[in-house]
Structure formats: structure tokens, C-alpha cells
XYZ file of C-alpha atoms in Angstrom:
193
model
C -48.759 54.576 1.260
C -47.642 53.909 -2.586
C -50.235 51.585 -3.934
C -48.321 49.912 -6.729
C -50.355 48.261 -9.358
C -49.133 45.207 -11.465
C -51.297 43.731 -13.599
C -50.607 40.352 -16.295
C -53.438 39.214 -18.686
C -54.341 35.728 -17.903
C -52.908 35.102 -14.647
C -56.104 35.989 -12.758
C -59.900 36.005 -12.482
C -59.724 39.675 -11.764
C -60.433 42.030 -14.159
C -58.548 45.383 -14.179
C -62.131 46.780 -13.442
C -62.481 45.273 -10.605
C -58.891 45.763 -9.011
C -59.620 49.589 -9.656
C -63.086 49.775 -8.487
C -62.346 47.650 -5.496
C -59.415 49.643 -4.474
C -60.753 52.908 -4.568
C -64.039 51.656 -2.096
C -61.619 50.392 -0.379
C -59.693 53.288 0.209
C -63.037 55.404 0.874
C -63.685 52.876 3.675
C -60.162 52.696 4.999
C -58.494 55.975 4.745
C -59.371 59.519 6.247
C -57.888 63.092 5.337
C -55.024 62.536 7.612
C -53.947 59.629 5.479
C -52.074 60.278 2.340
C -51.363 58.076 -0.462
C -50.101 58.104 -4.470
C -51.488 55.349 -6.819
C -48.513 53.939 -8.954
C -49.377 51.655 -11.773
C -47.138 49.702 -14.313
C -46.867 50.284 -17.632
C -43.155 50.708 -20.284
C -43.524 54.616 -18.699
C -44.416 54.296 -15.003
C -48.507 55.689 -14.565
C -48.116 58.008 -11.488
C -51.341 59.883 -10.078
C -49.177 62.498 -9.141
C -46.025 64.025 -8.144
C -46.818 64.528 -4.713
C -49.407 62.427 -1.921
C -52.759 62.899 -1.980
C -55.570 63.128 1.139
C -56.901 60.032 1.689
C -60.096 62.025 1.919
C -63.109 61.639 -0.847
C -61.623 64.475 -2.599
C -58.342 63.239 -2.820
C -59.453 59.690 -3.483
C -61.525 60.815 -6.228
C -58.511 63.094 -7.626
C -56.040 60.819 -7.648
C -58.266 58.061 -10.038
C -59.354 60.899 -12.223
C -55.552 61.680 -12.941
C -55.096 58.378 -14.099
C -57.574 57.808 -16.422
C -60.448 55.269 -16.992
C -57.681 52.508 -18.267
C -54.037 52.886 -15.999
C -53.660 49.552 -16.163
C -51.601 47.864 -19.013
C -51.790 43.976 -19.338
C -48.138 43.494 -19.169
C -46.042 43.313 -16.456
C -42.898 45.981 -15.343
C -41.991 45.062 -12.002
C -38.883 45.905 -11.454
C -39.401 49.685 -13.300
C -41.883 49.906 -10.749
C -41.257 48.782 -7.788
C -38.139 51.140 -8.361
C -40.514 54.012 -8.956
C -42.143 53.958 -6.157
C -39.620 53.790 -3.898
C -37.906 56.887 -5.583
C -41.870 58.678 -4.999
C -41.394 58.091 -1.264
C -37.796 58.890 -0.947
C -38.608 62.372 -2.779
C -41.280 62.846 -1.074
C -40.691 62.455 3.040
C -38.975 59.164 2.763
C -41.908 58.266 5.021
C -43.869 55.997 4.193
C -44.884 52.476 2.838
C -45.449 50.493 -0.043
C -48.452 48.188 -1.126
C -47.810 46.041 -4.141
C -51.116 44.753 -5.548
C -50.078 42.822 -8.171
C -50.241 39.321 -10.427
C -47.228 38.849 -12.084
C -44.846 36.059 -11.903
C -41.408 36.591 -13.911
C -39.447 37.194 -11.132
C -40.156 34.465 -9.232
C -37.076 32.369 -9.811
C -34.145 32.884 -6.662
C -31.730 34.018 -9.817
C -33.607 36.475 -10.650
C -35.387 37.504 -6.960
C -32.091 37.372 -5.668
C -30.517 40.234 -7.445
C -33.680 42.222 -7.700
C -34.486 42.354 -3.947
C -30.688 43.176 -3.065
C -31.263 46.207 -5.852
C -34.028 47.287 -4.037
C -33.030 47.378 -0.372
C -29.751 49.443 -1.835
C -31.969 51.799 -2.610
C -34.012 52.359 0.380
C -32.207 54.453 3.083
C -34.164 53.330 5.730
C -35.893 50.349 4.299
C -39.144 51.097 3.385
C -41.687 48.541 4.390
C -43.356 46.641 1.489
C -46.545 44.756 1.995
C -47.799 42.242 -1.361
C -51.359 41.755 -2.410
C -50.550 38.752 -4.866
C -54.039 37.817 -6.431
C -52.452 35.609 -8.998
C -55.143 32.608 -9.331
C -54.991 30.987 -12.945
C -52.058 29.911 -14.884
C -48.946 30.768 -12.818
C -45.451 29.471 -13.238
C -44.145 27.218 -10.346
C -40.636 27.964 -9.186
C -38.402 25.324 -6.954
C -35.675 26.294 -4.383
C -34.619 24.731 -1.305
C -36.745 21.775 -1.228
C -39.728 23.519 -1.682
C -42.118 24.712 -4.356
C -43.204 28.750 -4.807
C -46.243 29.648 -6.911
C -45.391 32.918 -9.216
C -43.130 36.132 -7.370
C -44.037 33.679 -4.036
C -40.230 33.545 -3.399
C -39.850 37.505 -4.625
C -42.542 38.416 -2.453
C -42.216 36.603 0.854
C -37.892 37.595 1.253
C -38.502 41.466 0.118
C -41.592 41.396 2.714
C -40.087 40.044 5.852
C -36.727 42.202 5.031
C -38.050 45.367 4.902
C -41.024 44.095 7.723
C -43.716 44.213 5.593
C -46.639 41.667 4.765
C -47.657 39.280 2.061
C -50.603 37.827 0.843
C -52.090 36.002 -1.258
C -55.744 35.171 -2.632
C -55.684 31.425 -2.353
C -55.631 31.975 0.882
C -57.832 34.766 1.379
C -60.365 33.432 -0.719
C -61.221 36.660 -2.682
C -59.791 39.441 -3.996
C -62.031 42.317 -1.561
C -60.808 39.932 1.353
C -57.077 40.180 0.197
C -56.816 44.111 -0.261
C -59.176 44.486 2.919
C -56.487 42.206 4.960
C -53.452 44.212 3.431
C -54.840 47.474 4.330
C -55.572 46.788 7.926
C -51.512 45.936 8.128
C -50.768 49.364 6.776
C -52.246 50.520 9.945
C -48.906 50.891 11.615
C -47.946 53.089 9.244
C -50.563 54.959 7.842
């Protein structure tokens, strides 16, 4: 698993301390040494743990935050740059594998611009890679119309590039909070992890 990290100042209650800390107990709970993962984090240069997977042991937990630094996360948003990045990290490395999107952006969440972006990304996936969402934007997102009906941030984004490339999405209003959300996305990695 690519654990993609997406972070906008202002569009949620979470702190980027607590989207790191949380992930990585998360991960110690979740994951064992015959699960690998990369962490992946936005920024204008791509933040990538490393160039290869990692054990999803302690160790390699522990290794792959330490790479990173005490501050990966910017407070702007690069979406497309890297959800693009990480699919070229799984392609070049196994092309096996999946992607988690923890993010709380919402610039792309108009069909214009989703559109285009999710037809850019399934050209380059060869197979299609699935992509699960963690959305926990919760304070001062943009609302998007289409079709009748009303999306709340990347909502539109996030819910057509999940079910095409059979992933999962979800979202903190309706898990409640953010250790529920990330707890609830990992358990549908199991498939694939």
C-alpha cells in the first residue's frame, strides 16, 4: 500500500500531528512484516519515504517516518503531482499493489476538472490500481453541483476514481472521527495487503 498524504490548512480539525501520529499507531496495529508499504506525502517536490516498500513491521514502520522527517506535511495541496507519484512508485516497484489517499483537499472537486484528471490517471495504470480515499475534510469546504446533486470538496473526484479502479471512499462526517476513518480504510485494504 502507498499511503498518500494531502494535507490543506483550514479545511479540517485535524492537525498534521495528529494525521501522522494516528497513522503510524495505526499501522503498528494493522500491519505485520509480511505487509509492505511507502508513505507518500504532498508537497511542490513529492515527500517519498523511500524508493522502495518498506516492512510493515515496527522496524520498518519506524524507518519509514524517520525518513521523512518530524514535518512531511506541507499545508498546501498537490494532488494531482501526487496522486501521479504514487502510482509511478507502484508501477516501478511490482505494479502490485494499492493506494490509500488520506487527504483534505478540495480543488478538484468540480466534474471539469475531476473529469480530465481521473481519465489521466486510469491511462496511467496498466492494470488499474485500486485507490481507496480517507477524505477528513470537516470545516470550510467548497460545495460542487453536477447532475442534480450537491458534492462536498474532491466528493465527486473521489467517489468516480474509487469505484473505477474498485477501491473505497470515505469520509469523516460519516465516520465521526478521524481514528474511526483511517481504522475503516485500512480494514478495506485487507484484500490487498
Amino acid at each position: 500500500v502507498a499511503l498518500l498524504f494531502d494535507y490543506s490548512a483550514g479545511k479540517s480539525s485535524v492537525t498534521t500531528n495528529q494525521v501522522l501520529t494516528t497513522t503510524k499507531s495505526l499501522l503498528r496495529a494493522n500491519f505485520t512484516a509480511a505487509d509492505s508499504f511507502n508513505l507518500i506525502f504532498s508537497r511542490l517536490n513529492i515527500l517519498r519515504a523511500g524508493s522502495k516498500w518498506f516492512a510493515g513491521d515496527s522496524a520498518g514502520i519506524e524507518r519509514a517516518f524517520a525518513n521523512v522527517g518530524a514535518t512531511p506535511l506541507t499545508n498546501y495541496s498537490n494532488l494531482p503531482a501526487l496522486l501521479a507519484n504514487g502510482i509511478d512508485f507502484v508501477k516501478k516497484n511490482g505494479n502490485d499493489g494499492s493506494l490509500l489517499l488520506i487527504a483534505n483537499s478540495d480543488q478538484v472537486g468540480d466534474y471539469r476538472n475531476a473529469n480530465p484528471l481521473i481519465n489521466d490517471l486510469l491511462r496511467n495504470m496498466n492494470p488499474k490500481l485500486p485507490v481507496h480515499v480517507a477524505d477528513f475534510t470537516n470545516q470550510n469546504q467548497v460545495y460542487y453541483a453536477n447532475g442534480g446533486r450537491s458534492y462536498m470538496g474532491n466528493e465527486y473526484l473521489y467517489e468516480n476514481l474509487t469505484r473505477q479502479t474498485s477501491g473505497s471512499y470515505g469520509r469523516i462526517a460519516t465516520a465521526g472521527s478521524f481514528t474511526t476513518l483511517l481504522t475503516q480504510a485500512l480494514q478495506k485494504l485487507s484484500g490487498y495487503v
